[in-house]
mmCIF file of C-alpha atoms and ligand atoms in Angstrom:
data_model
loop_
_atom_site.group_PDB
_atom_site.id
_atom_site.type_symbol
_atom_site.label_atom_id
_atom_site.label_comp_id
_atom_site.label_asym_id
_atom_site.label_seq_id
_atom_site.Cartn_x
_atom_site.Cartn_y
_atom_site.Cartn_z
ATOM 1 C CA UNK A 241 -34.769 -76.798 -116.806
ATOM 2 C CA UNK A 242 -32.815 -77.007 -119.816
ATOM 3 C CA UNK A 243 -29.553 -78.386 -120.333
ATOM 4 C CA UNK A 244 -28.177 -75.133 -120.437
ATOM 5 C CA UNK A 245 -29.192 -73.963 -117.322
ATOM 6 C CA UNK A 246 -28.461 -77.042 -115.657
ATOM 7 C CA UNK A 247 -25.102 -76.705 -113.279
ATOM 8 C CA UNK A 248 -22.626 -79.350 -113.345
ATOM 9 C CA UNK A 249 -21.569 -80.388 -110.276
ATOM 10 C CA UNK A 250 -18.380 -81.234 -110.379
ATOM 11 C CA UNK A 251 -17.866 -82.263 -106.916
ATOM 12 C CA UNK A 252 -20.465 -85.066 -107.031
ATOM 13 C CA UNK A 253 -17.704 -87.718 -108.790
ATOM 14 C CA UNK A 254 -18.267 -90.493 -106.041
ATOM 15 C CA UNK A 255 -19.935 -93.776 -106.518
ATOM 16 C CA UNK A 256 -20.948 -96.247 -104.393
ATOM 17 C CA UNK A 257 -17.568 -98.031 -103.849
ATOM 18 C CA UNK A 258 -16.037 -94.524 -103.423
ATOM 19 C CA UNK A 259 -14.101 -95.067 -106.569
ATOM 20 C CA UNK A 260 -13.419 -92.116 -109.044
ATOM 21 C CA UNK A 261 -14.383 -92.938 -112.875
ATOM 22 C CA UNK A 262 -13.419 -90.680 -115.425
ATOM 23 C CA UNK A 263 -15.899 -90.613 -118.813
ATOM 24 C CA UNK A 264 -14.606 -91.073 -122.166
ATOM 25 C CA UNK A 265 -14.481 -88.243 -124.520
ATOM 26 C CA UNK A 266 -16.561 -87.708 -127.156
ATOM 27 C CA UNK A 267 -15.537 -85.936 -130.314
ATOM 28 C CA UNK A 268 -13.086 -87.913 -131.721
ATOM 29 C CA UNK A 269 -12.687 -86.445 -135.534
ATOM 30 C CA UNK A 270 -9.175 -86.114 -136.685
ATOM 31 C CA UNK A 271 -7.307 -83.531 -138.583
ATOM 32 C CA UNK A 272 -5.571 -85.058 -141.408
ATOM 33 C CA UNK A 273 -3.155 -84.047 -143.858
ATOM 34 C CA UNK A 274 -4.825 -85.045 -146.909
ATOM 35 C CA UNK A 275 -6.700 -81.886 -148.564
ATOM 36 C CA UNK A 276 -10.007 -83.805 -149.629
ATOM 37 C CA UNK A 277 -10.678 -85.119 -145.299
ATOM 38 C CA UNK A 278 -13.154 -83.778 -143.265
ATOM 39 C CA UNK A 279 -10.578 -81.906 -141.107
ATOM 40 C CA UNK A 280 -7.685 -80.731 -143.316
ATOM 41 C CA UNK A 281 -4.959 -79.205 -142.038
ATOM 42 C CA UNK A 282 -4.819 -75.630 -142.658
ATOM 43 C CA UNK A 283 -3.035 -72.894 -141.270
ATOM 44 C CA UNK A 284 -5.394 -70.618 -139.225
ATOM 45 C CA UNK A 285 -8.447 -73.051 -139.373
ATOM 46 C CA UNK A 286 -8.301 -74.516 -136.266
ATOM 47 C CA UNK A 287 -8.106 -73.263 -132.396
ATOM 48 C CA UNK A 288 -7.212 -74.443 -129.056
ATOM 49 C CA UNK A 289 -8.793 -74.200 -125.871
ATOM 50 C CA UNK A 290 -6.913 -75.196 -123.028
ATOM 51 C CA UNK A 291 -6.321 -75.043 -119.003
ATOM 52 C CA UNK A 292 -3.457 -74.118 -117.709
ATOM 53 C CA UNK A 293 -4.189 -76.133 -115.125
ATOM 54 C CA UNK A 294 -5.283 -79.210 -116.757
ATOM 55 C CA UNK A 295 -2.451 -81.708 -117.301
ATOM 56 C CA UNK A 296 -4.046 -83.132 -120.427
ATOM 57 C CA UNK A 297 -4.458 -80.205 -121.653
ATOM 58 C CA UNK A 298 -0.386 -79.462 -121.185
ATOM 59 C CA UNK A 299 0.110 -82.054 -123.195
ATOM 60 C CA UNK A 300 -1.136 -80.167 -126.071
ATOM 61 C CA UNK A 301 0.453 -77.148 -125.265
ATOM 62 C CA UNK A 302 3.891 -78.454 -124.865
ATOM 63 C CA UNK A 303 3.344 -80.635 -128.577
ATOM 64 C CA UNK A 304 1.956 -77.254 -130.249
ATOM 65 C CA UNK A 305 5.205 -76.081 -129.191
ATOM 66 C CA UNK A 306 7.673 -79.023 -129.782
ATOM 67 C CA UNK A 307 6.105 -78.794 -133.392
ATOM 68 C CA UNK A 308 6.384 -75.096 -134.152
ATOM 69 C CA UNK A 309 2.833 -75.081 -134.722
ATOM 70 C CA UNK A 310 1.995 -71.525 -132.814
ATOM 71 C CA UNK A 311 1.193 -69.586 -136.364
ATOM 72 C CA UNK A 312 -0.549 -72.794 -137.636
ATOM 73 C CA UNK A 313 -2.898 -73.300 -134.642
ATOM 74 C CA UNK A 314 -4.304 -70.126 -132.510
ATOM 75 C CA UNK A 315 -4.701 -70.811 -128.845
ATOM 76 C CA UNK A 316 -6.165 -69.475 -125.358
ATOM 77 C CA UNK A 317 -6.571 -70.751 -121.810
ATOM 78 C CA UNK A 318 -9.572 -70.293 -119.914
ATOM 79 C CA UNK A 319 -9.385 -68.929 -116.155
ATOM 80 C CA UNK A 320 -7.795 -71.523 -114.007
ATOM 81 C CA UNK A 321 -11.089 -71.253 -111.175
ATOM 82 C CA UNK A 322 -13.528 -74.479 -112.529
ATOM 83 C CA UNK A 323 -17.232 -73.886 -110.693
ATOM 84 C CA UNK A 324 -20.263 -75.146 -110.887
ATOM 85 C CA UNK A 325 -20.629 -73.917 -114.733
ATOM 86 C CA UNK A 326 -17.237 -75.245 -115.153
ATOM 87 C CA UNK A 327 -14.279 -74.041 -116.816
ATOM 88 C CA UNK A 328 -14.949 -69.811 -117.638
ATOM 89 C CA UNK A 329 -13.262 -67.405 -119.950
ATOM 90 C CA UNK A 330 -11.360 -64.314 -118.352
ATOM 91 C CA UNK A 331 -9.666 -61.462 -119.656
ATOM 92 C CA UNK A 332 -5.800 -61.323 -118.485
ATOM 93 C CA UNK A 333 -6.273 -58.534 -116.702
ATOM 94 C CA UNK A 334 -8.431 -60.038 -114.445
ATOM 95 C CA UNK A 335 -6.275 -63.731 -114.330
ATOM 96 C CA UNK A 336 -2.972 -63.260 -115.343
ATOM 97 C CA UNK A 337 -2.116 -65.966 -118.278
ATOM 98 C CA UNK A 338 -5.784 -66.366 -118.897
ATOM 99 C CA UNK A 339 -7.998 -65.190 -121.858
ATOM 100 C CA UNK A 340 -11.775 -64.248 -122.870
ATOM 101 C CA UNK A 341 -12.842 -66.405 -125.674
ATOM 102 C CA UNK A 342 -11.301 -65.633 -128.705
ATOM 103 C CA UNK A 343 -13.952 -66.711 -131.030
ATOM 104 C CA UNK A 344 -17.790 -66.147 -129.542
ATOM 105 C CA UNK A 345 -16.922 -64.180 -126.407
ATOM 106 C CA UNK A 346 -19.002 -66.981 -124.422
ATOM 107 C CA UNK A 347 -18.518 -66.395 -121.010
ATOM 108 C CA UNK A 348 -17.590 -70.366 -120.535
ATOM 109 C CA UNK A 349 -16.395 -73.114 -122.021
ATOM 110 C CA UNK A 350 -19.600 -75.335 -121.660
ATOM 111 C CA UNK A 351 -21.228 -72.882 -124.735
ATOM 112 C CA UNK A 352 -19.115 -74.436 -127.308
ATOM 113 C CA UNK A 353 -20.338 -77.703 -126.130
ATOM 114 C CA UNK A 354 -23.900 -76.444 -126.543
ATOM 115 C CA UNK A 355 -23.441 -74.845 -129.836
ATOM 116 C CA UNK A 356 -22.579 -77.911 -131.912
ATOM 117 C CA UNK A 357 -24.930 -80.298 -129.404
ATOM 118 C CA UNK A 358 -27.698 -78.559 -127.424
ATOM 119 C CA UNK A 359 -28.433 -82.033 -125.888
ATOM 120 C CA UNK A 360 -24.738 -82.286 -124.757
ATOM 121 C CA UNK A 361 -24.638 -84.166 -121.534
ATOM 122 C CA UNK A 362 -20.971 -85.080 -120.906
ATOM 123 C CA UNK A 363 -18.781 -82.925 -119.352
ATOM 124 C CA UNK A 364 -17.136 -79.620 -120.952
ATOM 125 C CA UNK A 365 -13.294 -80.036 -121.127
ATOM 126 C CA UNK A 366 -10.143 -79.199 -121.766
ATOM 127 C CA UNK A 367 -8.620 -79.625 -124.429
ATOM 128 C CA UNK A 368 -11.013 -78.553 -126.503
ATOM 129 C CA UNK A 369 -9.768 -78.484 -130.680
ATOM 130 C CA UNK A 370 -11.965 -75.997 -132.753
ATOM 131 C CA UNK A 371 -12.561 -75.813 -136.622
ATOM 132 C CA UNK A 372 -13.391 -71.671 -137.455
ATOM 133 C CA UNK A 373 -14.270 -72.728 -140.781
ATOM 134 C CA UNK A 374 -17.199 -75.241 -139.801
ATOM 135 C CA UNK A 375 -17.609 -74.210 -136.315
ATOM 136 C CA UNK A 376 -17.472 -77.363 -134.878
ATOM 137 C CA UNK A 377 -15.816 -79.479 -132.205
ATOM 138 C CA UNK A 378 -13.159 -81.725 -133.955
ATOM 139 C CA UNK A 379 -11.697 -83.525 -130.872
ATOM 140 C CA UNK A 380 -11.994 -83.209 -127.499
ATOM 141 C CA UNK A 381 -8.943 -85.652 -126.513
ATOM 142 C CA UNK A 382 -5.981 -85.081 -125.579
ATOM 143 C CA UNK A 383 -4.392 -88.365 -126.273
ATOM 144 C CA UNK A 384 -5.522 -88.046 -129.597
ATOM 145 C CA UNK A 385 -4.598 -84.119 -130.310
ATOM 146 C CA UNK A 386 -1.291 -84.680 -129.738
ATOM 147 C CA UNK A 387 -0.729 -87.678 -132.314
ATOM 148 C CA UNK A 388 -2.320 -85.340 -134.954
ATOM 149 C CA UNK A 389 0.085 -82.425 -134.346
ATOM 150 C CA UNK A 390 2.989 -84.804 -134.199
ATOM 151 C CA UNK A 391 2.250 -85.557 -138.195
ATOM 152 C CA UNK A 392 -0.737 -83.814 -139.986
ATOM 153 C CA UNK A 393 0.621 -80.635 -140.383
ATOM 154 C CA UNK A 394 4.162 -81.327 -141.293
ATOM 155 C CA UNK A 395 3.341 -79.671 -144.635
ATOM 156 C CA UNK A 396 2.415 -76.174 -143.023
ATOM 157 C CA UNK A 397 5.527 -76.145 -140.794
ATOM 158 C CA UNK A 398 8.915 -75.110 -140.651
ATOM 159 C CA UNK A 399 11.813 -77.648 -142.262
ATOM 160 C CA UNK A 400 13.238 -77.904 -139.063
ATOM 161 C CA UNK A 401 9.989 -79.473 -137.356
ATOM 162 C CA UNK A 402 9.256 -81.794 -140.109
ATOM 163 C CA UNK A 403 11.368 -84.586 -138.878
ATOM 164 C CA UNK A 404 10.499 -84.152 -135.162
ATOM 165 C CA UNK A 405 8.418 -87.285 -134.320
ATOM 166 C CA UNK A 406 7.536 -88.038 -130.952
ATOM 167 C CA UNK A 407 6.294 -91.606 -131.891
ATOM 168 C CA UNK A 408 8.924 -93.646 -133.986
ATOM 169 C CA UNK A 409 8.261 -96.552 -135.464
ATOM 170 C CA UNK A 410 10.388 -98.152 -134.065
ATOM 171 C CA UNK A 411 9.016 -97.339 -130.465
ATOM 172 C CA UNK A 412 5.462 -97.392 -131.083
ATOM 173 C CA UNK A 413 4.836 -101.121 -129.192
ATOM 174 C CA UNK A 414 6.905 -100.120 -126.290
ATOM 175 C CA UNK A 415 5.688 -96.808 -126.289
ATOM 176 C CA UNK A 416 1.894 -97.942 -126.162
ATOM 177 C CA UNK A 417 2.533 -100.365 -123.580
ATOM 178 C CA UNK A 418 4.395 -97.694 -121.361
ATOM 179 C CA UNK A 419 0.936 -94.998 -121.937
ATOM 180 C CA UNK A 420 -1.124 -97.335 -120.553
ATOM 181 C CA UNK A 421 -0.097 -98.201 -117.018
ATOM 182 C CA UNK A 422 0.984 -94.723 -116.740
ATOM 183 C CA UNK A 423 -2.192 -93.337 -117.471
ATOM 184 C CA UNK A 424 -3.937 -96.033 -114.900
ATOM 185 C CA UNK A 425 -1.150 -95.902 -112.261
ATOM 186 C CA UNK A 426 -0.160 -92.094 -112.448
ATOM 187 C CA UNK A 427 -1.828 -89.668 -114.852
ATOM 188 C CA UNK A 428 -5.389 -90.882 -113.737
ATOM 189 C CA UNK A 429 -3.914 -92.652 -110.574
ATOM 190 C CA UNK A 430 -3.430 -89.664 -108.326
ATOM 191 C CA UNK A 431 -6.689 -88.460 -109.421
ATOM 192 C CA UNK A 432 -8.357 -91.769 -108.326
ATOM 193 C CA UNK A 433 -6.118 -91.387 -105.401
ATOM 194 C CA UNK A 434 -7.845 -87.505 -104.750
ATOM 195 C CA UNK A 435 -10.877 -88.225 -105.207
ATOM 196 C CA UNK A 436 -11.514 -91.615 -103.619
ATOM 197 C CA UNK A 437 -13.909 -91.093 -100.801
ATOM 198 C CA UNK A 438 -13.315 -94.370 -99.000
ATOM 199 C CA UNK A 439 -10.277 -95.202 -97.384
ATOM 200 C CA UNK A 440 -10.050 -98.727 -99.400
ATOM 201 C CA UNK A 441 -10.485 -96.659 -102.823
ATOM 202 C CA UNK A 442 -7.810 -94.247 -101.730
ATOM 203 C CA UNK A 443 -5.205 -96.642 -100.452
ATOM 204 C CA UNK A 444 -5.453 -99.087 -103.435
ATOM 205 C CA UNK A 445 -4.882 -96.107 -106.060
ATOM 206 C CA UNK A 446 -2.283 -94.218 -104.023
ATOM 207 C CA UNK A 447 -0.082 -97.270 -103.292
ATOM 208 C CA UNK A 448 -0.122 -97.946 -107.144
ATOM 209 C CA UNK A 449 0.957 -94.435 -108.131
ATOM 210 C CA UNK A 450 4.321 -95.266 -105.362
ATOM 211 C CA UNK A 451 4.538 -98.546 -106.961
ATOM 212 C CA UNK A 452 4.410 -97.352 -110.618
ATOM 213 C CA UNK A 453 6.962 -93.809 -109.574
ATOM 214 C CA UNK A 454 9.044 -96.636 -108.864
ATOM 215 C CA UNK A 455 9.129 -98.249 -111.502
ATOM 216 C CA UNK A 456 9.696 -95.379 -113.749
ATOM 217 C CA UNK A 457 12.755 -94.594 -111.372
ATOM 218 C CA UNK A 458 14.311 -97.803 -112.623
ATOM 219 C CA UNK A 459 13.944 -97.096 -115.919
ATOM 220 C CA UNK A 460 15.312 -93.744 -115.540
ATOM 221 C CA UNK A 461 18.204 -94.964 -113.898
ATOM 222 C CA UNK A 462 19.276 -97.598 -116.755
ATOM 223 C CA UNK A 463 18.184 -95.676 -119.509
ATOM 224 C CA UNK A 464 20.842 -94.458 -122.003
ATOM 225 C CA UNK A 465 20.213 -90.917 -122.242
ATOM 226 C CA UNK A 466 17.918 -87.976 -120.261
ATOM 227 C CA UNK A 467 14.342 -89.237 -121.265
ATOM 228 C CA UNK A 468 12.292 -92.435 -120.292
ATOM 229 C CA UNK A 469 13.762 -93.983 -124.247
ATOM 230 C CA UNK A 470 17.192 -92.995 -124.051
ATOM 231 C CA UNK A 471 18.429 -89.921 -125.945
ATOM 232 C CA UNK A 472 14.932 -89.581 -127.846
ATOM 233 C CA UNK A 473 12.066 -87.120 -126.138
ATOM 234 C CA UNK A 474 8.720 -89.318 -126.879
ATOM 235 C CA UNK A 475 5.286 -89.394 -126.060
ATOM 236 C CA UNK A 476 6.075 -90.982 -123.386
ATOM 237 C CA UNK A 477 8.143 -87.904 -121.512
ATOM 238 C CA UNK A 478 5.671 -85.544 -122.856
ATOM 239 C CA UNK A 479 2.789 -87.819 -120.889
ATOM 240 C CA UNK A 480 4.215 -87.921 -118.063
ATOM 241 C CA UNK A 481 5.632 -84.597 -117.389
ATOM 242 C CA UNK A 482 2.323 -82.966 -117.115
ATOM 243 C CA UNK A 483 1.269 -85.084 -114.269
ATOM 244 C CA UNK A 484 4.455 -85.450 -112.683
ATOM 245 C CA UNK A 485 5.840 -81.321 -112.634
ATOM 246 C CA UNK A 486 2.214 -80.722 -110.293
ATOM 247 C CA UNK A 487 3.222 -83.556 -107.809
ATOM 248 C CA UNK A 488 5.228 -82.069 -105.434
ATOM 249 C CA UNK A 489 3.194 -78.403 -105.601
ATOM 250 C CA UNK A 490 -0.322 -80.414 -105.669
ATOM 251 C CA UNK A 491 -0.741 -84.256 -105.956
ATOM 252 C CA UNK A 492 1.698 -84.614 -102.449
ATOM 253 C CA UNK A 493 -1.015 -82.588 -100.023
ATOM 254 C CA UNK A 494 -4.177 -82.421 -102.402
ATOM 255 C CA UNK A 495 -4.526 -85.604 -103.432
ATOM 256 C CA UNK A 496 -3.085 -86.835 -100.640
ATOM 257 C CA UNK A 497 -0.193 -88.584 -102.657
ATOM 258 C CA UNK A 498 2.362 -88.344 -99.879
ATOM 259 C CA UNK A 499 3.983 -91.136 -99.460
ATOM 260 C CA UNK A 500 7.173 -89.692 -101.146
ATOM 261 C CA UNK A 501 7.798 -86.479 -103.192
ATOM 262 C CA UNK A 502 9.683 -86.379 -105.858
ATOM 263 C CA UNK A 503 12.268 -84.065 -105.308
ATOM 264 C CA UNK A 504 13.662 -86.190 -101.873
ATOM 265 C CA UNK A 505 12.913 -90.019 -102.935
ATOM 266 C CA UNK A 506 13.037 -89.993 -106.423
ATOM 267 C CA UNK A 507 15.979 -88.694 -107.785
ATOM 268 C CA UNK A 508 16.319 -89.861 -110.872
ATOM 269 C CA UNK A 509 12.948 -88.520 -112.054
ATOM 270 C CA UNK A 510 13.640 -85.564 -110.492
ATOM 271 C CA UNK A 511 17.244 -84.860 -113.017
ATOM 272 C CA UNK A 512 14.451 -85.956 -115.735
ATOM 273 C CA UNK A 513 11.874 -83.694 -114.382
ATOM 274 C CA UNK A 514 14.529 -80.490 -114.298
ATOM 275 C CA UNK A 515 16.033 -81.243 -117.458
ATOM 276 C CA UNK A 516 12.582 -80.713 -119.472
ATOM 277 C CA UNK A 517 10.899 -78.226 -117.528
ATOM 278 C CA UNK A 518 15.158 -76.099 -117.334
ATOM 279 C CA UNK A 519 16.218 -77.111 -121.224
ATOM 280 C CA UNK A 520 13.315 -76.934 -122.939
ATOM 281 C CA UNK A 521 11.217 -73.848 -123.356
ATOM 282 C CA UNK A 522 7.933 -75.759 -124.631
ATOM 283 C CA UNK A 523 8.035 -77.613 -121.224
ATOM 284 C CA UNK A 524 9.146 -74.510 -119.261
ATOM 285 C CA UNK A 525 6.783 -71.927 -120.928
ATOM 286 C CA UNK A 526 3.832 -74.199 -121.031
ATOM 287 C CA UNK A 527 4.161 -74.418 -117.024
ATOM 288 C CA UNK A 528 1.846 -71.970 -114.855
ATOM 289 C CA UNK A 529 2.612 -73.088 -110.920
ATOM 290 C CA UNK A 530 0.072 -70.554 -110.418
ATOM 291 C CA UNK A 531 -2.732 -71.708 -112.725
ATOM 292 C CA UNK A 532 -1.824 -75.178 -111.537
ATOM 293 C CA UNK A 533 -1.944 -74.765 -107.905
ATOM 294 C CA UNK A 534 -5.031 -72.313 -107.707
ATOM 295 C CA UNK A 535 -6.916 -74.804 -109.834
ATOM 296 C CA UNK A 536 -6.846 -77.931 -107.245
ATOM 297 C CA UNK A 537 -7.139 -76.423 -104.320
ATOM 298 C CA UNK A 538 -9.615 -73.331 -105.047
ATOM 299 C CA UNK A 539 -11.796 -75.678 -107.406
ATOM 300 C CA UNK A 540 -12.115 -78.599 -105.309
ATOM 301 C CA UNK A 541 -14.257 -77.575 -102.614
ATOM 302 C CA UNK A 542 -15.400 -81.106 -101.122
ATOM 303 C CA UNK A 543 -11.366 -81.827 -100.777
ATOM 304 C CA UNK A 544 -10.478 -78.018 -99.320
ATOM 305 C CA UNK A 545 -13.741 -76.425 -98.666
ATOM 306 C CA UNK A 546 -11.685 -72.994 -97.767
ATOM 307 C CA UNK A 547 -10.121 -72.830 -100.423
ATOM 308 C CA UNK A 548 -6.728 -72.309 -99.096
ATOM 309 C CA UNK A 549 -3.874 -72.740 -101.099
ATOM 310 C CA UNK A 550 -0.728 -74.052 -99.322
ATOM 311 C CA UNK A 551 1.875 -71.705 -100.013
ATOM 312 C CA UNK A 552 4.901 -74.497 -100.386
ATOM 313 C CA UNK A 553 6.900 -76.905 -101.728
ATOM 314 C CA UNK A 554 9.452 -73.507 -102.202
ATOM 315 C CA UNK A 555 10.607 -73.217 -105.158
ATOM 316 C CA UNK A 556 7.820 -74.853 -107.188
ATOM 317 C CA UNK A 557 10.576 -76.900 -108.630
ATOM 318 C CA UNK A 558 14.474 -77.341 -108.006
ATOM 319 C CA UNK A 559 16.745 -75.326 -109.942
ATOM 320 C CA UNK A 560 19.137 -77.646 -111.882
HETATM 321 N N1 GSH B 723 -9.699 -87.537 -121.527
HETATM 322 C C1 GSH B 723 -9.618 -86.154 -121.517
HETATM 323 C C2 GSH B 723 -9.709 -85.617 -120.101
HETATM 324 C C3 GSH B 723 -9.742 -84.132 -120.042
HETATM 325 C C4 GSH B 723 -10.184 -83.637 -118.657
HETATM 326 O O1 GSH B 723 -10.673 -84.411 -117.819
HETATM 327 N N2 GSH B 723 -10.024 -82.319 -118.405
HETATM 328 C C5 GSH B 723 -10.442 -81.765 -117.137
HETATM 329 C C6 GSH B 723 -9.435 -80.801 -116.559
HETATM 330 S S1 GSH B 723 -7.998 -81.552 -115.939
HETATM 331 C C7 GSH B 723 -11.677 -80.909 -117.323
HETATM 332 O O2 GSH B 723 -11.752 -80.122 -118.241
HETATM 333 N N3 GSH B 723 -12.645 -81.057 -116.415
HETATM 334 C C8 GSH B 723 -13.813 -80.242 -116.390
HETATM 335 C C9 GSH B 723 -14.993 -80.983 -115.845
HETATM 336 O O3 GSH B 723 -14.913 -82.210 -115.712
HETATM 337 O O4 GSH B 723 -15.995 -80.320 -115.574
HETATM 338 C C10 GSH B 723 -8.328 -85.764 -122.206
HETATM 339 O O5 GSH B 723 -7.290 -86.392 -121.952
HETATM 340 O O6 GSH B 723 -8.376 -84.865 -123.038
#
């Protein structure tokens, strides 16, 4: 059987201990604003693949917005159902806010993988960054996407988005420091609370992700201005609110992250929470409830093998 042919079972996460490890990426070339790199930026060169569904893929949506990068960088989603081929293309006829693949017509997202490494064994995700001038992968993390659209193209864009910087310098340290133990505690937290399968596993991750939601309630509550830094939107709000705008409609009953929500116990990240998904269209428009909340619970068959997708929290989220 060849790689190709070989289906991904995306179900079979669990080790031993129970405990859910997520792999490292593996492209990790960057775009760069210097004509002579590798990867230069250029408008039209490069494309986008992303999930709806996938919060680190949001993060990339929501930056390509924040930046006023749409004519610079083309873009699709893939269908929000992830199977045993994984993540496949759809026309938005058939899924609404989905698209077939722009570039090859594959009929999922695992080709591209195979086209620049045959061999490929990792897994095919989202984000996925394209170069249409070399056909090949650039970077397949998110992490890193988003701190090359917050600079690299600044000389392709608009005047207006030139100065937007979602990393100053003089918040980098703190900034860093925050990413980290909210990608442990929360952002990969609830998914190592989900898809524990031993109690021990489970309760040790979910009781961090409470422990870490309030922490981030605190600093809500003293900080100067709407967002985690005061009156500046960083990296650090844009982090967070992918993971933290599917709690309530997923993580509370999927991933079994119900020891609060966030709209009765935390109300301080909830005013944060409303004012970025109600103020700010590249938080707002990069939202799909519906993507978001077919994904977990129609994908996930070990965790809901019928499939059934609870109807509330109504509305999706608060009005302001
Ligand atoms: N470290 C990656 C993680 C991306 C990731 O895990 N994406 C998930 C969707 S939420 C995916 O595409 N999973 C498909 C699979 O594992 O088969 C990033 O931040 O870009």
């Amino acid at each position: 059987m060849s790689n190709k042919d070989k289906v991904d079972d995306i179900t079979k996460w669990a080790s031993e201990d129970g405990e859910f490890r997520r792999k490292p990426s593996v492209f990790r070339n960057w775009i760069s604003h210097d004509p002579d790199a590798e990867f230069p930026a250029e408008k039209g060169r490069y494309h986008l693949y992303i999930s709806w569904a996938c919060p680190w893929a949001h993060r990339t949506a929501i930056v390509r917005k924040l930046k006023g990068l749409e004519d610079i960088i083309s873009f699709s989603a893939v269908d929000w159902y992830l199977g045993d081929l994984g993540w496949k293309f759809s026309s938005p006829e058939e899924t609404p806010g989905a698209n077939l693949d722009p570039l090859f017509n594959y009929s999922h997202l695992r080709e591209l993988y195979f086209r620049v490494n045959p061999d490929y064994e990792g897994r095919f995700t989202v984000p996925v960054l394209w170069d249409k001038k070399t056909n090949s992968l650039v970077n397949n993390e998110s992490s890193e996407i988003i701190r090359m659209l917050y600079t690299e193209f600044d000389d392709l864009i608009d005047e207006k988005y030139k100065s937007v910087t979602f990393l100053p310098d003089d918040l980098k340290a703190e900034i860093d420091e925050m990413n980290e133990w909210v990608y442990d505690t929360i952002n990969n937290g609830v998914y190592k609370s989900g898809f524990a399968t031993k109690q021990e596993a489970y309760e040790s991750h979910v009781i961090k992700v409470f422990e870490s939601l309030d922490k981030l309630e605190a600093i809500l509550g003293k900080s100067a201005g709407p967002y985690l830094f005061g009156d500046r939107l960083t990296e650090a709000d844009i982090r967070l609110y992918p993971t933290i705008v599917r709690f309530d409609p997923v993580y509370v009953q999927h991933f079994k992250c119900n020891i609060g929500t966030i709209r009765y116990n935390y109300p301080n990240i909830n005013k944060w929470l409303k004012h970025l998904y109600w103020d700010i269209p590249a938080f707002k428009d990069t939202t799909n409830f519906e993507h978001i909340k077919k994904h977990y619970t129609k994908s996930h068959k070990q965790i809901n093998p019928y499939s059934i997708t609870p109807l509330g929290p109504i509305p999706d989220i608060e009005p302001k």
